[in-house]
PDB file of C-alpha atoms in Angstrom:
ATOM      1  CA  UNK A   1     -75.476 191.497-110.629  1.00  0.00           C
ATOM      2  CA  UNK A   2     -79.355 191.355-110.414  1.00  0.00           C
ATOM      3  CA  UNK A   3     -80.126 187.740-111.541  1.00  0.00           C
ATOM      4  CA  UNK A   4     -83.230 187.340-109.064  1.00  0.00           C
ATOM      5  CA  UNK A   5     -86.076 187.492-111.576  1.00  0.00           C
ATOM      6  CA  UNK A   6     -89.488 188.421-110.175  1.00  0.00           C
ATOM      7  CA  UNK A   7     -88.810 187.473-106.226  1.00  0.00           C
ATOM      8  CA  UNK A   8     -90.238 189.800-103.855  1.00  0.00           C
ATOM      9  CA  UNK A   9     -87.089 191.915-103.558  1.00  0.00           C
ATOM     10  CA  UNK A  10     -86.862 192.856-107.086  1.00  0.00           C
ATOM     11  CA  UNK A  11     -90.104 195.151-105.887  1.00  0.00           C
ATOM     12  CA  UNK A  12     -91.288 197.639-108.486  1.00  0.00           C
ATOM     13  CA  UNK A  13     -92.113 200.075-105.351  1.00  0.00           C
ATOM     14  CA  UNK A  14     -88.666 199.521-103.659  1.00  0.00           C
ATOM     15  CA  UNK A  15     -86.819 201.972-105.130  1.00  0.00           C
ATOM     16  CA  UNK A  16     -89.621 204.572-105.585  1.00  0.00           C
ATOM     17  CA  UNK A  17     -90.386 204.233-101.644  1.00  0.00           C
ATOM     18  CA  UNK A  18     -87.595 204.686-100.403  1.00  0.00           C
ATOM     19  CA  UNK A  19     -86.015 207.783-102.882  1.00  0.00           C
ATOM     20  CA  UNK A  20     -89.110 209.404-102.254  1.00  0.00           C
ATOM     21  CA  UNK A  21     -89.525 208.926 -98.610  1.00  0.00           C
ATOM     22  CA  UNK A  22     -85.596 210.385 -98.469  1.00  0.00           C
ATOM     23  CA  UNK A  23     -86.359 212.870-101.206  1.00  0.00           C
ATOM     24  CA  UNK A  24     -89.494 214.200 -99.201  1.00  0.00           C
ATOM     25  CA  UNK A  25     -87.712 214.667 -95.762  1.00  0.00           C
ATOM     26  CA  UNK A  26     -84.770 216.586 -97.946  1.00  0.00           C
ATOM     27  CA  UNK A  27     -87.068 218.723 -99.564  1.00  0.00           C
ATOM     28  CA  UNK A  28     -89.348 219.196 -96.590  1.00  0.00           C
ATOM     29  CA  UNK A  29     -86.450 221.494 -94.771  1.00  0.00           C
ATOM     30  CA  UNK A  30     -86.970 223.720 -97.541  1.00  0.00           C
ATOM     31  CA  UNK A  31     -90.139 223.448 -98.594  1.00  0.00           C
ATOM     32  CA  UNK A  32     -90.482 226.924-100.929  1.00  0.00           C
ATOM     33  CA  UNK A  33     -87.573 226.131-102.937  1.00  0.00           C
ATOM     34  CA  UNK A  34     -88.420 222.592-103.763  1.00  0.00           C
ATOM     35  CA  UNK A  35     -92.384 223.093-103.781  1.00  0.00           C
ATOM     36  CA  UNK A  36     -92.156 221.390-107.593  1.00  0.00           C
ATOM     37  CA  UNK A  37     -90.465 218.535-106.370  1.00  0.00           C
ATOM     38  CA  UNK A  38     -92.516 217.881-103.164  1.00  0.00           C
ATOM     39  CA  UNK A  39     -96.267 218.348-105.199  1.00  0.00           C
ATOM     40  CA  UNK A  40     -94.628 215.645-107.802  1.00  0.00           C
ATOM     41  CA  UNK A  41     -93.197 213.319-105.174  1.00  0.00           C
ATOM     42  CA  UNK A  42     -97.155 213.460-103.287  1.00  0.00           C
ATOM     43  CA  UNK A  43     -98.479 212.758-105.895  1.00  0.00           C
ATOM     44  CA  UNK A  44     -96.999 209.530-107.090  1.00  0.00           C
ATOM     45  CA  UNK A  45     -96.317 208.463-103.836  1.00  0.00           C
ATOM     46  CA  UNK A  46    -100.510 208.090-103.682  1.00  0.00           C
ATOM     47  CA  UNK A  47    -100.298 206.666-107.136  1.00  0.00           C
ATOM     48  CA  UNK A  48     -97.463 204.205-106.190  1.00  0.00           C
ATOM     49  CA  UNK A  49     -99.921 202.526-103.843  1.00  0.00           C
ATOM     50  CA  UNK A  50    -102.250 201.248-106.743  1.00  0.00           C
ATOM     51  CA  UNK A  51     -99.635 200.290-108.849  1.00  0.00           C
ATOM     52  CA  UNK A  52     -99.497 196.346-109.188  1.00  0.00           C
ATOM     53  CA  UNK A  53     -95.941 194.793-108.959  1.00  0.00           C
ATOM     54  CA  UNK A  54     -96.971 191.737-111.629  1.00  0.00           C
ATOM     55  CA  UNK A  55     -97.909 194.503-114.152  1.00  0.00           C
ATOM     56  CA  UNK A  56     -94.965 196.376-114.151  1.00  0.00           C
ATOM     57  CA  UNK A  57     -92.139 193.472-113.701  1.00  0.00           C
ATOM     58  CA  UNK A  58     -90.208 193.525-117.139  1.00  0.00           C
ATOM     59  CA  UNK A  59     -90.546 189.834-117.419  1.00  0.00           C
ATOM     60  CA  UNK A  60     -94.236 190.538-117.966  1.00  0.00           C
ATOM     61  CA  UNK A  61     -94.682 191.741-122.017  1.00  0.00           C
ATOM     62  CA  UNK A  62     -98.179 191.750-121.551  1.00  0.00           C
ATOM     63  CA  UNK A  63     -98.030 195.321-120.171  1.00  0.00           C
ATOM     64  CA  UNK A  64     -94.805 196.862-121.971  1.00  0.00           C
ATOM     65  CA  UNK A  65     -97.100 199.689-122.735  1.00  0.00           C
ATOM     66  CA  UNK A  66     -98.105 200.483-119.985  1.00  0.00           C
ATOM     67  CA  UNK A  67     -95.019 199.955-118.143  1.00  0.00           C
ATOM     68  CA  UNK A  68     -93.198 202.239-120.278  1.00  0.00           C
ATOM     69  CA  UNK A  69     -95.804 204.794-119.351  1.00  0.00           C
ATOM     70  CA  UNK A  70     -96.003 204.698-115.573  1.00  0.00           C
ATOM     71  CA  UNK A  71     -91.890 204.628-115.273  1.00  0.00           C
ATOM     72  CA  UNK A  72     -92.123 207.749-117.037  1.00  0.00           C
ATOM     73  CA  UNK A  73     -94.592 209.247-114.194  1.00  0.00           C
ATOM     74  CA  UNK A  74     -92.586 207.603-111.435  1.00  0.00           C
ATOM     75  CA  UNK A  75     -89.380 208.856-112.841  1.00  0.00           C
ATOM     76  CA  UNK A  76     -90.328 212.202-113.341  1.00  0.00           C
ATOM     77  CA  UNK A  77     -89.398 213.497-109.203  1.00  0.00           C
ATOM     78  CA  UNK A  78     -86.125 211.742-109.515  1.00  0.00           C
ATOM     79  CA  UNK A  79     -84.857 213.827-112.692  1.00  0.00           C
ATOM     80  CA  UNK A  80     -86.124 216.917-110.726  1.00  0.00           C
ATOM     81  CA  UNK A  81     -84.200 215.744-107.695  1.00  0.00           C
ATOM     82  CA  UNK A  82     -81.143 215.313-110.592  1.00  0.00           C
ATOM     83  CA  UNK A  83     -81.726 218.877-111.711  1.00  0.00           C
ATOM     84  CA  UNK A  84     -81.584 220.217-107.953  1.00  0.00           C
ATOM     85  CA  UNK A  85     -77.684 221.295-107.207  1.00  0.00           C
ATOM     86  CA  UNK A  86     -78.601 219.405-104.179  1.00  0.00           C
ATOM     87  CA  UNK A  87     -76.420 216.555-103.710  1.00  0.00           C
ATOM     88  CA  UNK A  88     -78.159 214.415-100.738  1.00  0.00           C
ATOM     89  CA  UNK A  89     -81.055 214.445-103.555  1.00  0.00           C
ATOM     90  CA  UNK A  90     -78.872 213.694-106.492  1.00  0.00           C
ATOM     91  CA  UNK A  91     -77.426 210.653-104.467  1.00  0.00           C
ATOM     92  CA  UNK A  92     -80.418 209.403-103.678  1.00  0.00           C
ATOM     93  CA  UNK A  93     -82.267 209.732-107.651  1.00  0.00           C
ATOM     94  CA  UNK A  94     -79.127 208.063-108.511  1.00  0.00           C
ATOM     95  CA  UNK A  95     -79.520 204.891-106.201  1.00  0.00           C
ATOM     96  CA  UNK A  96     -83.305 204.781-107.423  1.00  0.00           C
ATOM     97  CA  UNK A  97     -82.309 204.485-111.185  1.00  0.00           C
ATOM     98  CA  UNK A  98     -79.262 201.877-110.340  1.00  0.00           C
ATOM     99  CA  UNK A  99     -81.449 199.812-107.927  1.00  0.00           C
ATOM    100  CA  UNK A 100     -84.080 199.659-110.922  1.00  0.00           C
ATOM    101  CA  UNK A 101     -81.835 198.607-113.685  1.00  0.00           C
ATOM    102  CA  UNK A 102     -80.348 196.182-111.291  1.00  0.00           C
ATOM    103  CA  UNK A 103     -83.614 194.596-110.568  1.00  0.00           C
ATOM    104  CA  UNK A 104     -84.593 194.698-114.068  1.00  0.00           C
ATOM    105  CA  UNK A 105     -87.504 196.937-113.427  1.00  0.00           C
ATOM    106  CA  UNK A 106     -86.019 199.588-116.219  1.00  0.00           C
ATOM    107  CA  UNK A 107     -85.278 197.234-119.518  1.00  0.00           C
ATOM    108  CA  UNK A 108     -84.488 197.839-122.938  1.00  0.00           C
ATOM    109  CA  UNK A 109     -82.261 199.253-125.986  1.00  0.00           C
ATOM    110  CA  UNK A 110     -80.333 202.540-125.762  1.00  0.00           C
ATOM    111  CA  UNK A 111     -79.142 204.334-128.774  1.00  0.00           C
ATOM    112  CA  UNK A 112     -78.349 207.636-129.908  1.00  0.00           C
ATOM    113  CA  UNK A 113     -79.106 207.811-133.866  1.00  0.00           C
ATOM    114  CA  UNK A 114     -75.854 209.266-135.137  1.00  0.00           C
ATOM    115  CA  UNK A 115     -77.139 210.472-138.838  1.00  0.00           C
ATOM    116  CA  UNK A 116     -80.132 211.956-137.340  1.00  0.00           C
ATOM    117  CA  UNK A 117     -78.266 214.126-135.183  1.00  0.00           C
ATOM    118  CA  UNK A 118     -75.912 215.050-138.608  1.00  0.00           C
ATOM    119  CA  UNK A 119     -78.979 215.704-140.828  1.00  0.00           C
ATOM    120  CA  UNK A 120     -80.040 218.435-138.544  1.00  0.00           C
ATOM    121  CA  UNK A 121     -76.612 220.192-137.664  1.00  0.00           C
ATOM    122  CA  UNK A 122     -76.413 220.469-141.525  1.00  0.00           C
ATOM    123  CA  UNK A 123     -80.036 221.414-142.229  1.00  0.00           C
ATOM    124  CA  UNK A 124     -81.249 223.095-138.997  1.00  0.00           C
ATOM    125  CA  UNK A 125     -83.653 225.207-140.700  1.00  0.00           C
ATOM    126  CA  UNK A 126     -85.540 222.771-142.740  1.00  0.00           C
ATOM    127  CA  UNK A 127     -88.609 222.092-141.130  1.00  0.00           C
ATOM    128  CA  UNK A 128     -88.978 218.236-142.340  1.00  0.00           C
ATOM    129  CA  UNK A 129     -86.045 216.940-140.519  1.00  0.00           C
ATOM    130  CA  UNK A 130     -88.170 216.185-137.535  1.00  0.00           C
ATOM    131  CA  UNK A 131     -90.998 214.272-140.265  1.00  0.00           C
ATOM    132  CA  UNK A 132     -87.712 212.155-141.643  1.00  0.00           C
ATOM    133  CA  UNK A 133     -86.504 211.338-137.887  1.00  0.00           C
ATOM    134  CA  UNK A 134     -89.375 209.950-136.963  1.00  0.00           C
ATOM    135  CA  UNK A 135     -89.798 207.847-140.230  1.00  0.00           C
ATOM    136  CA  UNK A 136     -86.107 206.294-139.777  1.00  0.00           C
ATOM    137  CA  UNK A 137     -86.999 205.582-135.725  1.00  0.00           C
ATOM    138  CA  UNK A 138     -90.056 203.605-137.191  1.00  0.00           C
ATOM    139  CA  UNK A 139     -87.826 201.862-139.935  1.00  0.00           C
ATOM    140  CA  UNK A 140     -84.682 201.323-137.287  1.00  0.00           C
ATOM    141  CA  UNK A 141     -87.468 199.046-135.546  1.00  0.00           C
ATOM    142  CA  UNK A 142     -88.938 197.339-138.144  1.00  0.00           C
ATOM    143  CA  UNK A 143     -92.091 199.857-138.881  1.00  0.00           C
ATOM    144  CA  UNK A 144     -93.472 198.875-135.687  1.00  0.00           C
ATOM    145  CA  UNK A 145     -95.403 201.378-133.201  1.00  0.00           C
ATOM    146  CA  UNK A 146     -93.704 203.773-131.805  1.00  0.00           C
ATOM    147  CA  UNK A 147     -93.469 202.599-128.224  1.00  0.00           C
ATOM    148  CA  UNK A 148     -90.379 201.096-128.684  1.00  0.00           C
ATOM    149  CA  UNK A 149     -88.943 204.163-129.631  1.00  0.00           C
ATOM    150  CA  UNK A 150     -90.271 205.691-126.794  1.00  0.00           C
ATOM    151  CA  UNK A 151     -89.104 202.673-123.809  1.00  0.00           C
ATOM    152  CA  UNK A 152     -85.332 203.767-125.780  1.00  0.00           C
ATOM    153  CA  UNK A 153     -85.436 207.186-124.833  1.00  0.00           C
ATOM    154  CA  UNK A 154     -86.537 206.520-121.690  1.00  0.00           C
ATOM    155  CA  UNK A 155     -83.325 204.278-121.177  1.00  0.00           C
ATOM    156  CA  UNK A 156     -81.379 206.839-123.179  1.00  0.00           C
ATOM    157  CA  UNK A 157     -82.550 209.500-120.601  1.00  0.00           C
ATOM    158  CA  UNK A 158     -81.497 207.015-117.869  1.00  0.00           C
ATOM    159  CA  UNK A 159     -77.842 207.171-119.325  1.00  0.00           C
ATOM    160  CA  UNK A 160     -77.463 210.677-119.570  1.00  0.00           C
ATOM    161  CA  UNK A 161     -78.379 211.406-115.986  1.00  0.00           C
ATOM    162  CA  UNK A 162     -76.513 208.639-114.943  1.00  0.00           C
ATOM    163  CA  UNK A 163     -73.308 209.810-117.271  1.00  0.00           C
ATOM    164  CA  UNK A 164     -73.818 213.635-115.875  1.00  0.00           C
ATOM    165  CA  UNK A 165     -74.075 212.548-112.351  1.00  0.00           C
ATOM    166  CA  UNK A 166     -70.486 210.738-112.986  1.00  0.00           C
ATOM    167  CA  UNK A 167     -68.874 213.230-114.871  1.00  0.00           C
ATOM    168  CA  UNK A 168     -70.061 216.884-113.857  1.00  0.00           C
ATOM    169  CA  UNK A 169     -71.230 216.083-110.223  1.00  0.00           C
ATOM    170  CA  UNK A 170     -67.938 216.766-108.263  1.00  0.00           C
ATOM    171  CA  UNK A 171     -69.441 215.637-104.933  1.00  0.00           C
ATOM    172  CA  UNK A 172     -67.831 212.611-104.259  1.00  0.00           C
ATOM    173  CA  UNK A 173     -70.728 210.782-102.705  1.00  0.00           C
ATOM    174  CA  UNK A 174     -72.839 211.444-105.998  1.00  0.00           C
ATOM    175  CA  UNK A 175     -70.330 210.665-108.336  1.00  0.00           C
ATOM    176  CA  UNK A 176     -69.354 207.239-106.610  1.00  0.00           C
ATOM    177  CA  UNK A 177     -72.940 206.258-106.869  1.00  0.00           C
ATOM    178  CA  UNK A 178     -72.942 206.964-110.378  1.00  0.00           C
ATOM    179  CA  UNK A 179     -69.819 205.300-111.073  1.00  0.00           C
ATOM    180  CA  UNK A 180     -72.050 201.796-110.041  1.00  0.00           C
ATOM    181  CA  UNK A 181     -74.836 203.250-112.063  1.00  0.00           C
ATOM    182  CA  UNK A 182     -72.919 203.190-114.958  1.00  0.00           C
ATOM    183  CA  UNK A 183     -71.417 200.078-114.662  1.00  0.00           C
ATOM    184  CA  UNK A 184     -74.515 198.427-113.490  1.00  0.00           C
ATOM    185  CA  UNK A 185     -76.018 199.798-116.843  1.00  0.00           C
ATOM    186  CA  UNK A 186     -73.152 198.347-118.719  1.00  0.00           C
ATOM    187  CA  UNK A 187     -73.163 195.467-117.576  1.00  0.00           C
ATOM    188  CA  UNK A 188     -76.752 194.224-117.703  1.00  0.00           C
ATOM    189  CA  UNK A 189     -77.528 191.330-119.784  1.00  0.00           C
ATOM    190  CA  UNK A 190     -81.290 192.759-120.065  1.00  0.00           C
ATOM    191  CA  UNK A 191     -79.991 196.936-120.861  1.00  0.00           C
ATOM    192  CA  UNK A 192     -78.292 197.270-123.719  1.00  0.00           C
ATOM    193  CA  UNK A 193     -76.524 199.924-124.905  1.00  0.00           C
ATOM    194  CA  UNK A 194     -74.814 201.058-128.394  1.00  0.00           C
ATOM    195  CA  UNK A 195     -73.241 203.207-130.516  1.00  0.00           C
ATOM    196  CA  UNK A 196     -72.705 206.925-129.312  1.00  0.00           C
ATOM    197  CA  UNK A 197     -74.240 206.369-125.897  1.00  0.00           C
ATOM    198  CA  UNK A 198     -72.073 203.722-124.927  1.00  0.00           C
ATOM    199  CA  UNK A 199     -69.175 206.295-125.773  1.00  0.00           C
ATOM    200  CA  UNK A 200     -70.526 208.724-123.639  1.00  0.00           C
ATOM    201  CA  UNK A 201     -70.629 206.422-120.815  1.00  0.00           C
ATOM    202  CA  UNK A 202     -66.863 205.364-121.177  1.00  0.00           C
ATOM    203  CA  UNK A 203     -66.213 209.234-121.505  1.00  0.00           C
ATOM    204  CA  UNK A 204     -67.758 210.156-118.182  1.00  0.00           C
ATOM    205  CA  UNK A 205     -65.893 207.128-116.592  1.00  0.00           C
ATOM    206  CA  UNK A 206     -62.987 208.480-117.859  1.00  0.00           C
ATOM    207  CA  UNK A 207     -63.869 212.538-116.925  1.00  0.00           C
ATOM    208  CA  UNK A 208     -64.358 211.531-113.107  1.00  0.00           C
ATOM    209  CA  UNK A 209     -61.215 209.450-112.982  1.00  0.00           C
ATOM    210  CA  UNK A 210     -59.357 212.292-114.333  1.00  0.00           C
ATOM    211  CA  UNK A 211     -61.512 215.276-112.190  1.00  0.00           C
ATOM    212  CA  UNK A 212     -62.388 213.459-109.019  1.00  0.00           C
ATOM    213  CA  UNK A 213     -60.969 214.835-105.786  1.00  0.00           C
ATOM    214  CA  UNK A 214     -61.392 211.490-104.449  1.00  0.00           C
ATOM    215  CA  UNK A 215     -59.294 208.773-104.394  1.00  0.00           C
ATOM    216  CA  UNK A 216     -61.222 206.381-103.667  1.00  0.00           C
ATOM    217  CA  UNK A 217     -63.507 207.168-106.680  1.00  0.00           C
ATOM    218  CA  UNK A 218     -60.423 207.570-109.050  1.00  0.00           C
ATOM    219  CA  UNK A 219     -59.395 203.907-108.313  1.00  0.00           C
ATOM    220  CA  UNK A 220     -63.370 202.868-108.698  1.00  0.00           C
ATOM    221  CA  UNK A 221     -63.413 204.744-111.889  1.00  0.00           C
ATOM    222  CA  UNK A 222     -60.594 202.800-113.166  1.00  0.00           C
ATOM    223  CA  UNK A 223     -61.476 199.755-111.768  1.00  0.00           C
ATOM    224  CA  UNK A 224     -65.229 199.988-114.043  1.00  0.00           C
ATOM    225  CA  UNK A 225     -63.377 201.565-116.885  1.00  0.00           C
ATOM    226  CA  UNK A 226     -60.956 198.125-117.036  1.00  0.00           C
ATOM    227  CA  UNK A 227     -64.523 196.237-116.780  1.00  0.00           C
ATOM    228  CA  UNK A 228     -66.350 197.986-119.130  1.00  0.00           C
ATOM    229  CA  UNK A 229     -63.706 197.525-121.818  1.00  0.00           C
ATOM    230  CA  UNK A 230     -63.385 193.553-120.916  1.00  0.00           C
ATOM    231  CA  UNK A 231     -66.752 193.314-121.003  1.00  0.00           C
ATOM    232  CA  UNK A 232     -66.895 194.636-124.792  1.00  0.00           C
ATOM    233  CA  UNK A 233     -64.137 192.756-125.908  1.00  0.00           C
ATOM    234  CA  UNK A 234     -66.300 189.212-124.358  1.00  0.00           C
ATOM    235  CA  UNK A 235     -69.474 190.000-125.761  1.00  0.00           C
ATOM    236  CA  UNK A 236     -67.326 191.343-129.611  1.00  0.00           C
ATOM    237  CA  UNK A 237     -65.651 188.310-128.998  1.00  0.00           C
ATOM    238  CA  UNK A 238     -68.628 185.720-128.729  1.00  0.00           C
ATOM    239  CA  UNK A 239     -70.764 187.926-131.027  1.00  0.00           C
ATOM    240  CA  UNK A 240     -73.246 188.387-128.620  1.00  0.00           C
ATOM    241  CA  UNK A 241     -74.383 191.357-126.747  1.00  0.00           C
ATOM    242  CA  UNK A 242     -75.434 189.885-123.694  1.00  0.00           C
ATOM    243  CA  UNK A 243     -72.755 187.456-123.363  1.00  0.00           C
ATOM    244  CA  UNK A 244     -71.822 187.235-119.818  1.00  0.00           C
ATOM    245  CA  UNK A 245     -68.217 188.606-118.740  1.00  0.00           C
ATOM    246  CA  UNK A 246     -66.821 187.881-115.041  1.00  0.00           C
ATOM    247  CA  UNK A 247     -65.769 190.570-112.785  1.00  0.00           C
ATOM    248  CA  UNK A 248     -62.589 191.900-112.333  1.00  0.00           C
ATOM    249  CA  UNK A 249     -61.783 192.479-109.050  1.00  0.00           C
ATOM    250  CA  UNK A 250     -60.646 196.276-107.612  1.00  0.00           C
ATOM    251  CA  UNK A 251     -57.316 194.972-105.825  1.00  0.00           C
ATOM    252  CA  UNK A 252     -55.933 193.415-109.099  1.00  0.00           C
ATOM    253  CA  UNK A 253     -57.028 196.943-111.148  1.00  0.00           C
ATOM    254  CA  UNK A 254     -55.229 198.974-108.394  1.00  0.00           C
ATOM    255  CA  UNK A 255     -52.182 196.863-107.783  1.00  0.00           C
ATOM    256  CA  UNK A 256     -52.678 194.914-104.905  1.00  0.00           C
ATOM    257  CA  UNK A 257     -54.014 191.676-106.062  1.00  0.00           C
ATOM    258  CA  UNK A 258     -51.242 189.596-107.603  1.00  0.00           C
ATOM    259  CA  UNK A 259     -53.041 188.603-110.369  1.00  0.00           C
ATOM    260  CA  UNK A 260     -53.873 189.916-113.791  1.00  0.00           C
ATOM    261  CA  UNK A 261     -57.555 188.747-114.004  1.00  0.00           C
ATOM    262  CA  UNK A 262     -57.054 185.953-116.252  1.00  0.00           C
TER     263      UNK A 262
END
């Protein structure tokens, strides 16, 4: 788990550099098809050289707004890779997101406002809905500026991407990395997920277990699901959404370890 706080091993640059290098290599093999990805990668590789780790680590509250803006910028090629329908690109993108969460480069709260979705469905033609949604978002964070909800939207996008890769990819290597990414999100004490987003994560792991062609991935999905449920009960019992939950051994879940994780 990620508890190495501001050490060099938690470099902001490292996950992006590794992902960018791998994606550039893959995209260059079919430059015409992946021209937008190549363009996005080249621009961000250059700008990444001028970004300070100290400014962007999530322990540094002074740079919170700039950090959110930069994360959105540097995650753009990662999003493009997710939509490429290219398994190797998707896998690199998932690994990048998991590293950023594990290294506490992406932290924050992630939720989906249930009442807003219901309002939108019932009043699809009402142009006031968007204004009401903005008001609700501002109230949700105590009437403060929208920068916090901007981070929450960023976190929600990360969860959506990982859940899609976990339950919809169909590629075994992408599935496995996405399972690890979803579990990293769920178990993180600095990346908080609640509401429908929490359900979506559990559903994606269940779906992977149900439809994956890989016996290994089905086993990992089962272990991840047990871990997530165990962590949820621990947090509810302690009344602390960031309470630490011990890890469950995969061998115990799959019946290879003689005990029940007590």
